[in-house]
CSV table of N, CA, C and O in Angstrom, one decimal:
chain,number,residue,atom,x,y,z
A,1,UNK,N,-22.4,-8.4,-14.0
A,1,UNK,CA,-21.2,-9.3,-14.2
A,1,UNK,C,-20.1,-8.8,-13.3
A,1,UNK,O,-19.8,-7.6,-13.3
A,2,UNK,N,-19.5,-9.7,-12.5
A,2,UNK,CA,-18.4,-9.3,-11.6
A,2,UNK,C,-17.1,-9.1,-12.4
A,2,UNK,O,-16.7,-10.0,-13.2
A,3,UNK,N,-16.5,-8.0,-12.2
A,3,UNK,CA,-15.3,-7.7,-12.9
A,3,UNK,C,-14.3,-7.0,-12.0
A,3,UNK,O,-14.7,-6.0,-11.3
A,4,UNK,N,-13.1,-7.4,-12.0
A,4,UNK,CA,-12.0,-6.8,-11.1
A,4,UNK,C,-10.9,-6.4,-12.0
A,4,UNK,O,-10.5,-7.1,-12.9
A,5,UNK,N,-10.3,-5.2,-11.7
A,5,UNK,CA,-9.2,-4.6,-12.5
A,5,UNK,C,-8.1,-4.2,-11.6
A,5,UNK,O,-8.4,-3.3,-10.7
A,6,UNK,N,-6.9,-4.7,-11.7
A,6,UNK,CA,-5.8,-4.3,-10.9
A,6,UNK,C,-5.0,-3.2,-11.6
A,6,UNK,O,-5.0,-3.1,-12.8
A,7,UNK,N,-4.4,-2.4,-10.8
A,7,UNK,CA,-3.5,-1.3,-11.3
A,7,UNK,C,-2.5,-1.0,-10.2
A,7,UNK,O,-2.6,-1.4,-9.0
A,8,UNK,N,-1.4,-0.2,-10.6
A,8,UNK,CA,-0.5,0.2,-9.6
A,8,UNK,C,0.9,-0.5,-9.7
A,8,UNK,O,1.8,-0.1,-8.9
A,9,UNK,N,1.0,-1.5,-10.5
A,9,UNK,CA,2.3,-2.1,-10.6
A,9,UNK,C,3.3,-1.3,-11.3
A,9,UNK,O,3.1,-0.2,-11.8
A,10,UNK,N,4.6,-1.7,-11.2
A,10,UNK,CA,5.7,-1.0,-11.9
A,10,UNK,C,7.0,-1.5,-11.4
A,10,UNK,O,7.1,-2.6,-10.7
A,11,UNK,N,8.0,-0.8,-11.7
A,11,UNK,CA,9.4,-1.1,-11.4
A,11,UNK,C,9.8,-0.3,-10.1
A,11,UNK,O,9.6,0.9,-10.1
A,12,UNK,N,10.3,-1.0,-9.1
A,12,UNK,CA,10.7,-0.3,-7.9
A,12,UNK,C,12.0,-0.9,-7.4
A,12,UNK,O,12.3,-2.1,-7.6
A,13,UNK,N,12.8,-0.1,-6.7
A,13,UNK,CA,14.1,-0.6,-6.2
A,13,UNK,C,13.8,-1.4,-4.9
A,13,UNK,O,12.9,-1.2,-4.2
A,14,UNK,N,14.7,-2.3,-4.6
A,14,UNK,CA,14.6,-3.0,-3.3
A,14,UNK,C,14.5,-2.1,-2.1
A,14,UNK,O,15.3,-1.1,-2.1
A,15,UNK,N,13.6,-2.4,-1.2
A,15,UNK,CA,13.4,-1.5,-0.1
A,15,UNK,C,12.3,-0.4,-0.4
A,15,UNK,O,11.9,0.3,0.6
A,16,UNK,N,11.9,-0.3,-1.6
A,16,UNK,CA,10.9,0.7,-2.0
A,16,UNK,C,9.4,0.2,-1.7
A,16,UNK,O,9.2,-0.9,-1.1
A,17,UNK,N,8.5,1.0,-2.1
A,17,UNK,CA,7.1,0.8,-1.8
A,17,UNK,C,6.2,1.0,-3.1
A,17,UNK,O,6.6,1.7,-4.0
A,18,UNK,N,5.1,0.3,-3.1
A,18,UNK,CA,4.1,0.4,-4.1
A,18,UNK,C,2.8,0.2,-3.5
A,18,UNK,O,2.6,-0.6,-2.5
A,19,UNK,N,1.7,0.8,-4.1
A,19,UNK,CA,0.4,0.5,-3.7
A,19,UNK,C,-0.4,0.0,-4.9
A,19,UNK,O,-0.6,0.8,-5.9
A,20,UNK,N,-0.9,-1.2,-4.7
A,20,UNK,CA,-1.7,-1.8,-5.8
A,20,UNK,C,-3.2,-1.5,-5.5
A,20,UNK,O,-3.6,-1.4,-4.3
A,21,UNK,N,-4.0,-1.4,-6.5
A,21,UNK,CA,-5.4,-1.1,-6.4
A,21,UNK,C,-6.2,-2.2,-7.1
A,21,UNK,O,-5.8,-2.6,-8.2
A,22,UNK,N,-7.3,-2.6,-6.6
A,22,UNK,CA,-8.2,-3.5,-7.2
A,22,UNK,C,-9.6,-2.9,-7.3
A,22,UNK,O,-10.2,-2.6,-6.2
A,23,UNK,N,-10.0,-2.5,-8.5
A,23,UNK,CA,-11.3,-1.8,-8.7
A,23,UNK,C,-12.3,-2.8,-9.1
A,23,UNK,O,-12.1,-3.7,-10.0
A,24,UNK,N,-13.5,-2.7,-8.5
A,24,UNK,CA,-14.6,-3.6,-8.9
A,24,UNK,C,-15.7,-2.9,-9.7
A,24,UNK,O,-16.0,-1.7,-9.4
A,25,UNK,N,-16.3,-3.6,-10.6
A,25,UNK,CA,-17.5,-3.1,-11.3
A,25,UNK,C,-18.5,-4.3,-11.3
A,25,UNK,O,-18.2,-5.4,-11.4
A,26,UNK,N,-19.8,-3.9,-11.2
A,26,UNK,CA,-20.9,-4.8,-11.3
A,26,UNK,C,-21.3,-5.4,-10.0
A,26,UNK,O,-22.3,-6.1,-9.9
A,27,UNK,N,-20.6,-5.0,-8.9
A,27,UNK,CA,-21.0,-5.5,-7.6
A,27,UNK,C,-20.3,-4.6,-6.5
A,27,UNK,O,-19.2,-4.1,-6.7
A,28,UNK,N,-20.9,-4.5,-5.3
A,28,UNK,CA,-20.2,-3.9,-4.2
A,28,UNK,C,-19.0,-4.8,-3.7
A,28,UNK,O,-19.3,-6.0,-3.4
A,29,UNK,N,-17.8,-4.3,-3.6
A,29,UNK,CA,-16.7,-5.1,-3.2
A,29,UNK,C,-16.9,-5.7,-1.8
A,29,UNK,O,-16.4,-6.8,-1.5
A,30,UNK,N,-17.6,-5.0,-0.9
A,30,UNK,CA,-17.8,-5.6,0.5
A,30,UNK,C,-18.8,-6.7,0.5
A,30,UNK,O,-19.1,-7.2,1.6
A,31,UNK,N,-19.3,-7.1,-0.6
A,31,UNK,CA,-20.2,-8.3,-0.7
A,31,UNK,C,-19.3,-9.6,-0.7
A,31,UNK,O,-19.9,-10.7,-0.5
A,32,UNK,N,-18.0,-9.4,-0.9
A,32,UNK,CA,-17.2,-10.5,-1.1
A,32,UNK,C,-15.9,-10.3,-0.3
A,32,UNK,O,-15.5,-9.2,0.0
A,33,UNK,N,-15.3,-11.5,0.1
A,33,UNK,CA,-13.9,-11.4,0.6
A,33,UNK,C,-13.0,-11.3,-0.6
A,33,UNK,O,-13.3,-12.0,-1.6
A,34,UNK,N,-12.0,-10.4,-0.6
A,34,UNK,CA,-11.2,-10.2,-1.7
A,34,UNK,C,-9.7,-10.6,-1.4
A,34,UNK,O,-9.2,-10.2,-0.3
A,35,UNK,N,-9.2,-11.4,-2.2
A,35,UNK,CA,-7.8,-11.8,-2.0
A,35,UNK,C,-6.8,-11.2,-3.1
A,35,UNK,O,-7.2,-11.0,-4.2
A,36,UNK,N,-5.6,-11.1,-2.6
A,36,UNK,CA,-4.5,-10.8,-3.6
A,36,UNK,C,-3.6,-12.0,-3.7
A,36,UNK,O,-3.4,-12.7,-2.7
A,37,UNK,N,-3.2,-12.3,-4.9
A,37,UNK,CA,-2.4,-13.4,-5.2
A,37,UNK,C,-1.3,-12.9,-6.1
A,37,UNK,O,-1.3,-11.8,-6.7
A,38,UNK,N,-0.2,-13.7,-6.3
A,38,UNK,CA,0.8,-13.4,-7.2
A,38,UNK,C,1.4,-14.6,-7.8
A,38,UNK,O,1.3,-15.7,-7.3
A,39,UNK,N,2.0,-14.4,-9.0
A,39,UNK,CA,2.7,-15.5,-9.7
A,39,UNK,C,3.9,-15.0,-10.3
A,39,UNK,O,3.9,-14.1,-11.2
A,40,UNK,N,5.0,-15.6,-9.9
A,40,UNK,CA,6.3,-15.2,-10.4
A,40,UNK,C,6.7,-16.1,-11.6
A,40,UNK,O,6.1,-17.2,-11.7
A,41,UNK,N,7.5,-15.7,-12.5
A,41,UNK,CA,7.9,-16.5,-13.7
A,41,UNK,C,8.3,-17.9,-13.2
A,41,UNK,O,9.2,-18.0,-12.4
A,42,UNK,N,7.7,-18.9,-13.8
A,42,UNK,CA,8.2,-20.3,-13.6
A,42,UNK,C,7.7,-20.8,-12.2
A,42,UNK,O,8.1,-22.0,-11.9
A,43,UNK,N,6.9,-20.1,-11.5
A,43,UNK,CA,6.4,-20.6,-10.2
A,43,UNK,C,4.9,-20.6,-10.2
A,43,UNK,O,4.2,-20.1,-11.0
A,44,UNK,N,4.4,-21.3,-9.2
A,44,UNK,CA,2.9,-21.5,-9.0
A,44,UNK,C,2.4,-20.2,-8.4
A,44,UNK,O,3.1,-19.5,-7.7
A,45,UNK,N,1.1,-20.0,-8.7
A,45,UNK,CA,0.4,-18.9,-8.1
A,45,UNK,C,0.3,-19.1,-6.6
A,45,UNK,O,0.1,-20.2,-6.1
A,46,UNK,N,0.4,-18.0,-5.8
A,46,UNK,CA,0.4,-18.1,-4.4
A,46,UNK,C,-0.4,-17.0,-3.7
A,46,UNK,O,-0.6,-15.9,-4.3
A,47,UNK,N,-0.9,-17.3,-2.5
A,47,UNK,CA,-1.7,-16.3,-1.8
A,47,UNK,C,-0.8,-15.2,-1.3
A,47,UNK,O,0.4,-15.5,-0.9
A,48,UNK,N,-1.3,-14.0,-1.2
A,48,UNK,CA,-0.5,-12.9,-0.6
A,48,UNK,C,-1.3,-12.3,0.6
A,48,UNK,O,-0.8,-12.2,1.7
A,49,UNK,N,-2.5,-11.9,0.4
A,49,UNK,CA,-3.3,-11.2,1.4
A,49,UNK,C,-4.8,-11.3,1.1
A,49,UNK,O,-5.2,-11.5,-0.1
A,50,UNK,N,-5.6,-11.2,2.1
A,50,UNK,CA,-7.0,-11.2,2.0
A,50,UNK,C,-7.8,-10.4,3.0
A,50,UNK,O,-7.3,-10.3,4.1
A,51,UNK,N,-8.9,-9.9,2.6
A,51,UNK,CA,-9.8,-9.1,3.5
A,51,UNK,C,-11.2,-9.6,3.4
A,51,UNK,O,-11.7,-9.8,2.3
A,52,UNK,N,-11.8,-9.9,4.6
A,52,UNK,CA,-13.1,-10.6,4.6
A,52,UNK,C,-14.2,-9.6,4.3
A,52,UNK,O,-14.0,-8.4,4.5
A,53,UNK,N,-15.3,-10.1,3.9
A,53,UNK,CA,-16.4,-9.3,3.4
A,53,UNK,C,-17.1,-8.6,4.6
A,53,UNK,O,-17.2,-7.3,4.6
A,54,UNK,N,-17.5,-9.3,5.6
A,54,UNK,CA,-18.4,-8.7,6.6
A,54,UNK,C,-17.6,-7.9,7.7
A,54,UNK,O,-17.9,-6.7,7.9
A,55,UNK,N,-16.6,-8.5,8.2
A,55,UNK,CA,-15.8,-7.9,9.4
A,55,UNK,C,-14.6,-7.1,8.9
A,55,UNK,O,-14.0,-6.4,9.7
A,56,UNK,N,-14.2,-7.3,7.7
A,56,UNK,CA,-12.9,-6.7,7.3
A,56,UNK,C,-11.7,-7.2,7.9
A,56,UNK,O,-10.7,-6.5,8.0
A,57,UNK,N,-11.7,-8.5,8.4
A,57,UNK,CA,-10.5,-9.1,9.0
A,57,UNK,C,-9.5,-9.3,7.9
A,57,UNK,O,-9.9,-9.5,6.7
A,58,UNK,N,-8.2,-9.2,8.2
A,58,UNK,CA,-7.2,-9.3,7.2
A,58,UNK,C,-6.3,-10.4,7.5
A,58,UNK,O,-6.0,-10.8,8.7
A,59,UNK,N,-5.7,-11.0,6.5
A,59,UNK,CA,-4.8,-12.2,6.6
A,59,UNK,C,-3.7,-12.0,5.6
A,59,UNK,O,-3.9,-11.4,4.5
A,60,UNK,N,-2.6,-12.6,5.9
A,60,UNK,CA,-1.4,-12.4,5.1
A,60,UNK,C,-0.6,-13.7,5.0
A,60,UNK,O,-0.7,-14.6,5.9
A,61,UNK,N,0.1,-13.9,3.9
A,61,UNK,CA,1.0,-15.0,3.7
A,61,UNK,C,2.2,-14.7,4.6
A,61,UNK,O,2.6,-13.5,4.9
A,62,UNK,N,2.9,-15.7,5.1
A,62,UNK,CA,4.0,-15.6,6.0
A,62,UNK,C,5.1,-14.7,5.3
A,62,UNK,O,5.7,-13.9,6.0
A,63,UNK,N,5.3,-14.8,4.0
A,63,UNK,CA,6.4,-14.1,3.4
A,63,UNK,C,6.2,-12.6,3.3
A,63,UNK,O,7.1,-11.9,3.0
A,64,UNK,N,5.0,-12.1,3.5
A,64,UNK,CA,4.7,-10.7,3.4
A,64,UNK,C,4.3,-10.0,4.7
A,64,UNK,O,4.1,-8.8,4.8
A,65,UNK,N,4.1,-10.8,5.8
A,65,UNK,CA,3.6,-10.3,7.0
A,65,UNK,C,4.6,-9.2,7.5
A,65,UNK,O,5.8,-9.4,7.5
A,66,UNK,N,4.0,-8.1,8.0
A,66,UNK,CA,4.8,-7.0,8.5
A,66,UNK,C,5.3,-6.1,7.4
A,66,UNK,O,5.8,-5.0,7.8
A,67,UNK,N,5.1,-6.4,6.2
A,67,UNK,CA,5.6,-5.5,5.1
A,67,UNK,C,4.4,-5.1,4.2
A,67,UNK,O,4.4,-4.0,3.7
A,68,UNK,N,3.4,-5.9,4.1
A,68,UNK,CA,2.3,-5.6,3.2
A,68,UNK,C,1.0,-5.3,4.1
A,68,UNK,O,0.9,-5.8,5.2
A,69,UNK,N,0.1,-4.4,3.6
A,69,UNK,CA,-1.1,-4.2,4.3
A,69,UNK,C,-2.3,-4.0,3.3
A,69,UNK,O,-2.2,-3.3,2.3
A,70,UNK,N,-3.3,-4.8,3.6
A,70,UNK,CA,-4.5,-4.8,2.7
A,70,UNK,C,-5.6,-3.9,3.4
A,70,UNK,O,-5.7,-3.8,4.6
A,71,UNK,N,-6.3,-3.2,2.5
A,71,UNK,CA,-7.4,-2.3,3.0
A,71,UNK,C,-8.5,-2.2,2.0
A,71,UNK,O,-8.3,-2.6,0.8
A,72,UNK,N,-9.6,-1.7,2.4
A,72,UNK,CA,-10.8,-1.6,1.5
A,72,UNK,C,-11.4,-0.2,1.7
A,72,UNK,O,-11.6,0.3,2.8
A,73,UNK,N,-11.8,0.4,0.6
A,73,UNK,CA,-12.5,1.7,0.6
A,73,UNK,C,-13.8,1.4,-0.1
A,73,UNK,O,-13.9,1.4,-1.3
A,74,UNK,N,-14.9,1.3,0.7
A,74,UNK,CA,-16.2,0.9,0.2
A,74,UNK,C,-16.7,2.1,-0.7
A,74,UNK,O,-17.4,1.8,-1.7
A,75,UNK,N,-16.5,3.3,-0.3
A,75,UNK,CA,-17.0,4.4,-1.1
A,75,UNK,C,-16.4,4.4,-2.5
A,75,UNK,O,-17.1,4.8,-3.5
A,76,UNK,N,-15.2,4.0,-2.7
A,76,UNK,CA,-14.6,3.9,-4.0
A,76,UNK,C,-14.7,2.6,-4.6
A,76,UNK,O,-14.2,2.4,-5.8
A,77,UNK,N,-15.2,1.6,-3.9
A,77,UNK,CA,-15.3,0.2,-4.4
A,77,UNK,C,-14.0,-0.3,-4.8
A,77,UNK,O,-13.8,-0.9,-5.9
A,78,UNK,N,-13.0,-0.1,-3.9
A,78,UNK,CA,-11.6,-0.6,-4.2
A,78,UNK,C,-11.0,-1.3,-3.0
A,78,UNK,O,-11.3,-1.0,-1.9
A,79,UNK,N,-10.1,-2.2,-3.3
A,79,UNK,CA,-9.3,-2.8,-2.3
A,79,UNK,C,-7.8,-2.5,-2.7
A,79,UNK,O,-7.5,-2.6,-3.9
A,80,UNK,N,-7.1,-2.2,-1.7
A,80,UNK,CA,-5.7,-1.8,-1.9
A,80,UNK,C,-4.7,-2.8,-1.2
A,80,UNK,O,-5.1,-3.4,-0.3
A,81,UNK,N,-3.5,-2.8,-1.8
A,81,UNK,CA,-2.4,-3.6,-1.2
A,81,UNK,C,-1.2,-2.7,-1.1
A,81,UNK,O,-0.6,-2.4,-2.2
A,82,UNK,N,-0.9,-2.2,0.1
A,82,UNK,CA,0.3,-1.4,0.3
A,82,UNK,C,1.4,-2.3,0.5
A,82,UNK,O,1.4,-3.1,1.4
A,83,UNK,N,2.4,-2.2,-0.3
A,83,UNK,CA,3.6,-3.0,-0.2
A,83,UNK,C,4.8,-2.2,0.1
A,83,UNK,O,5.2,-1.3,-0.6
A,84,UNK,N,5.4,-2.5,1.3
A,84,UNK,CA,6.6,-1.8,1.7
A,84,UNK,C,7.8,-2.7,1.8
A,84,UNK,O,7.6,-4.0,1.8
A,85,UNK,N,9.0,-2.2,1.9
A,85,UNK,CA,10.2,-3.0,2.1
A,85,UNK,C,10.3,-4.1,1.0
A,85,UNK,O,10.5,-5.3,1.4
A,86,UNK,N,10.0,-3.7,-0.2
A,86,UNK,CA,9.9,-4.7,-1.2
A,86,UNK,C,11.3,-5.4,-1.5
A,86,UNK,O,12.4,-4.7,-1.4
A,87,UNK,N,11.2,-6.6,-1.8
A,87,UNK,CA,12.4,-7.5,-2.1
A,87,UNK,C,12.4,-8.0,-3.5
A,87,UNK,O,11.3,-8.1,-4.1
A,88,UNK,N,13.5,-8.3,-4.1
A,88,UNK,CA,13.5,-8.9,-5.4
A,88,UNK,C,12.5,-10.1,-5.6
A,88,UNK,O,11.9,-10.3,-6.6
A,89,UNK,N,12.4,-10.9,-4.5
A,89,UNK,CA,11.6,-12.1,-4.6
A,89,UNK,C,10.1,-11.7,-4.5
A,89,UNK,O,9.2,-12.6,-4.7
A,90,UNK,N,9.7,-10.5,-4.4
A,90,UNK,CA,8.3,-10.0,-4.5
A,90,UNK,C,8.0,-9.8,-6.0
A,90,UNK,O,6.8,-9.5,-6.3
A,91,UNK,N,8.9,-9.9,-6.9
A,91,UNK,CA,8.6,-9.7,-8.3
A,91,UNK,C,7.7,-10.7,-8.8
A,91,UNK,O,7.9,-11.9,-8.6
A,92,UNK,N,6.6,-10.3,-9.4
A,92,UNK,CA,5.5,-11.2,-9.8
A,92,UNK,C,4.4,-10.4,-10.5
A,92,UNK,O,4.4,-9.2,-10.4
A,93,UNK,N,3.5,-11.1,-11.1
A,93,UNK,CA,2.2,-10.5,-11.5
A,93,UNK,C,1.3,-10.7,-10.4
A,93,UNK,O,1.1,-11.8,-9.9
A,94,UNK,N,0.7,-9.6,-10.0
A,94,UNK,CA,-0.3,-9.6,-8.8
A,94,UNK,C,-1.7,-9.5,-9.3
A,94,UNK,O,-2.0,-8.7,-10.2
A,95,UNK,N,-2.5,-10.4,-8.8
A,95,UNK,CA,-3.9,-10.5,-9.1
A,95,UNK,C,-4.8,-10.3,-7.9
A,95,UNK,O,-4.5,-10.7,-6.8
A,96,UNK,N,-6.0,-9.7,-8.2
A,96,UNK,CA,-7.0,-9.7,-7.1
A,96,UNK,C,-8.2,-10.6,-7.6
A,96,UNK,O,-8.3,-10.8,-8.8
A,97,UNK,N,-8.9,-11.2,-6.7
A,97,UNK,CA,-10.0,-12.1,-7.0
A,97,UNK,C,-10.9,-12.2,-5.8
A,97,UNK,O,-10.6,-11.8,-4.7
A,98,UNK,N,-12.1,-12.7,-6.0
A,98,UNK,CA,-13.0,-13.0,-4.9
A,98,UNK,C,-12.7,-14.3,-4.3
A,98,UNK,O,-12.4,-15.3,-5.0
A,99,UNK,N,-12.6,-14.4,-3.0
A,99,UNK,CA,-12.3,-15.6,-2.3
A,99,UNK,C,-13.6,-16.1,-1.6
A,99,UNK,O,-14.0,-15.5,-0.6
A,100,UNK,N,-14.2,-17.1,-2.2
A,100,UNK,CA,-15.5,-17.6,-1.7
A,100,UNK,C,-15.5,-18.4,-0.4
A,100,UNK,O,-16.5,-18.7,0.1
A,101,UNK,N,-14.2,-18.7,0.1
A,101,UNK,CA,-14.1,-19.3,1.4
A,101,UNK,C,-13.7,-18.3,2.4
A,101,UNK,O,-13.3,-18.7,3.5
A,102,UNK,N,-13.9,-17.0,2.1
A,102,UNK,CA,-13.7,-15.9,3.1
A,102,UNK,C,-12.3,-16.0,3.8
A,102,UNK,O,-12.2,-16.0,5.0
A,103,UNK,N,-11.3,-16.1,3.0
A,103,UNK,CA,-9.9,-15.9,3.4
A,103,UNK,C,-9.5,-17.1,4.3
A,103,UNK,O,-9.3,-16.9,5.5
A,104,UNK,N,-9.4,-18.3,3.8
A,104,UNK,CA,-8.9,-19.4,4.6
A,104,UNK,C,-7.5,-19.2,5.0
A,104,UNK,O,-6.7,-18.6,4.4
A,105,UNK,N,-7.2,-19.9,6.2
A,105,UNK,CA,-5.8,-19.7,6.7
A,105,UNK,C,-5.4,-21.0,7.4
A,105,UNK,O,-6.2,-21.8,7.7
A,106,UNK,N,-4.1,-21.1,7.6
A,106,UNK,CA,-3.5,-22.3,8.2
A,106,UNK,C,-3.5,-22.1,9.7
A,106,UNK,O,-4.0,-21.1,10.3
A,107,UNK,N,-2.8,-23.1,10.4
A,107,UNK,CA,-2.8,-23.1,11.8
A,107,UNK,C,-2.0,-21.9,12.4
A,107,UNK,O,-2.2,-21.5,13.6
A,108,UNK,N,-1.2,-21.3,11.6
A,108,UNK,CA,-0.4,-20.2,12.1
A,108,UNK,C,-1.1,-18.8,11.7
A,108,UNK,O,-0.5,-17.8,11.9
A,109,UNK,N,-2.3,-18.9,11.1
A,109,UNK,CA,-3.0,-17.7,10.7
A,109,UNK,C,-2.5,-17.1,9.4
A,109,UNK,O,-2.9,-16.0,9.1
A,110,UNK,N,-1.8,-17.9,8.6
A,110,UNK,CA,-1.3,-17.4,7.3
A,110,UNK,C,-2.4,-17.7,6.2
A,110,UNK,O,-2.9,-18.8,6.1
A,111,UNK,N,-2.6,-16.7,5.4
A,111,UNK,CA,-3.6,-16.9,4.3
A,111,UNK,C,-3.1,-17.9,3.3
A,111,UNK,O,-1.9,-18.0,3.0
A,112,UNK,N,-4.0,-18.8,2.9
A,112,UNK,CA,-3.7,-19.9,2.0
A,112,UNK,C,-4.5,-19.8,0.7
A,112,UNK,O,-5.7,-19.3,0.8
A,113,UNK,N,-4.0,-20.3,-0.3
A,113,UNK,CA,-4.7,-20.3,-1.6
A,113,UNK,C,-5.4,-21.6,-1.9
A,113,UNK,O,-4.7,-22.6,-2.0
A,114,UNK,N,-6.7,-21.6,-2.1
A,114,UNK,CA,-7.5,-22.7,-2.5
A,114,UNK,C,-8.1,-22.4,-3.8
A,114,UNK,O,-9.1,-21.7,-3.9
A,115,UNK,N,-7.5,-22.9,-4.9
A,115,UNK,CA,-7.9,-22.5,-6.2
A,115,UNK,C,-9.4,-22.7,-6.5
A,115,UNK,O,-10.0,-21.8,-7.2
A,116,UNK,N,-10.0,-23.7,-6.0
A,116,UNK,CA,-11.4,-24.0,-6.3
A,116,UNK,C,-12.3,-22.9,-5.6
A,116,UNK,O,-13.5,-22.7,-6.1
A,117,UNK,N,-11.8,-22.1,-4.7
A,117,UNK,CA,-12.6,-21.2,-4.0
A,117,UNK,C,-12.5,-19.7,-4.5
A,117,UNK,O,-13.1,-18.8,-4.1
A,118,UNK,N,-11.6,-19.6,-5.5
A,118,UNK,CA,-11.3,-18.2,-6.0
A,118,UNK,C,-11.9,-18.0,-7.4
A,118,UNK,O,-11.7,-18.9,-8.2
A,119,UNK,N,-12.5,-16.9,-7.6
A,119,UNK,CA,-13.1,-16.6,-8.8
A,119,UNK,C,-13.0,-15.1,-9.2
A,119,UNK,O,-12.5,-14.3,-8.5
A,120,UNK,N,-13.5,-14.8,-10.4
A,120,UNK,CA,-13.5,-13.5,-10.9
A,120,UNK,C,-12.1,-12.8,-10.9
A,120,UNK,O,-12.0,-11.7,-10.5
A,121,UNK,N,-11.2,-13.5,-11.5
A,121,UNK,CA,-9.8,-13.0,-11.5
A,121,UNK,C,-9.7,-11.8,-12.4
A,121,UNK,O,-10.3,-11.7,-13.5
A,122,UNK,N,-8.9,-10.8,-11.9
A,122,UNK,CA,-8.5,-9.7,-12.8
A,122,UNK,C,-7.4,-10.2,-13.7
A,122,UNK,O,-6.9,-11.3,-13.7
A,123,UNK,N,-6.9,-9.3,-14.6
A,123,UNK,CA,-5.8,-9.6,-15.5
A,123,UNK,C,-4.5,-9.5,-15.0
A,123,UNK,O,-3.5,-9.9,-15.6
A,124,UNK,N,-4.3,-8.8,-13.8
A,124,UNK,CA,-3.1,-8.7,-13.1
A,124,UNK,C,-2.3,-7.5,-13.4
A,124,UNK,O,-2.6,-6.8,-14.4
A,125,UNK,N,-1.4,-7.2,-12.5
A,125,UNK,CA,-0.5,-6.0,-12.7
A,125,UNK,C,0.9,-6.5,-12.3
A,125,UNK,O,1.1,-7.1,-11.3
A,126,UNK,N,1.9,-6.1,-13.1
A,126,UNK,CA,3.3,-6.6,-12.9
A,126,UNK,C,4.0,-5.7,-12.0
A,126,UNK,O,4.1,-4.5,-12.1
A,127,UNK,N,4.6,-6.3,-11.0
A,127,UNK,CA,5.5,-5.7,-10.0
A,127,UNK,C,6.9,-6.2,-10.2
A,127,UNK,O,7.1,-7.4,-10.1
A,128,UNK,N,7.9,-5.3,-10.5
A,128,UNK,CA,9.2,-5.7,-10.6
A,128,UNK,C,10.1,-5.0,-9.6
A,128,UNK,O,10.1,-3.8,-9.6
A,129,UNK,N,10.8,-5.8,-8.8
A,129,UNK,CA,11.6,-5.2,-7.8
A,129,UNK,C,13.1,-5.5,-8.2
A,129,UNK,O,13.5,-6.6,-8.1
A,130,UNK,N,13.8,-4.4,-8.6
A,130,UNK,CA,15.1,-4.6,-9.1
A,130,UNK,C,15.9,-3.3,-9.0
A,130,UNK,O,15.3,-2.2,-9.1
A,131,UNK,N,17.2,-3.4,-8.8
A,131,UNK,CA,18.1,-2.2,-8.8
A,131,UNK,C,18.6,-2.0,-10.2
A,131,UNK,O,19.4,-1.0,-10.4
């Protein structure tokens, strides 16, 4: 059974950093493309970042490019999201999931969220950016 568990969220001041972790059980993480998503209160879920299964290519939403970095540690069976220069608008519950379309992107190369292609959601971890 595919299961993903997120951790690493918390309260951080604007400009600060956090590293989120997505741990997998029941399967090798590099068998799938893994996406990070977030949902702020009262807003729709949105794509944040994705790493492909075979090549390890990475994609980001426009709003986080240059600030966030996704990586994968196959030995630990984890995917990480390093978040730097955090802003209050980054406040949300962050989720990881398998992206069965291998990280789709728009014409500008920004990662996009296609709900029908995403599965095996974790329960999420809350990130709050506030002074």
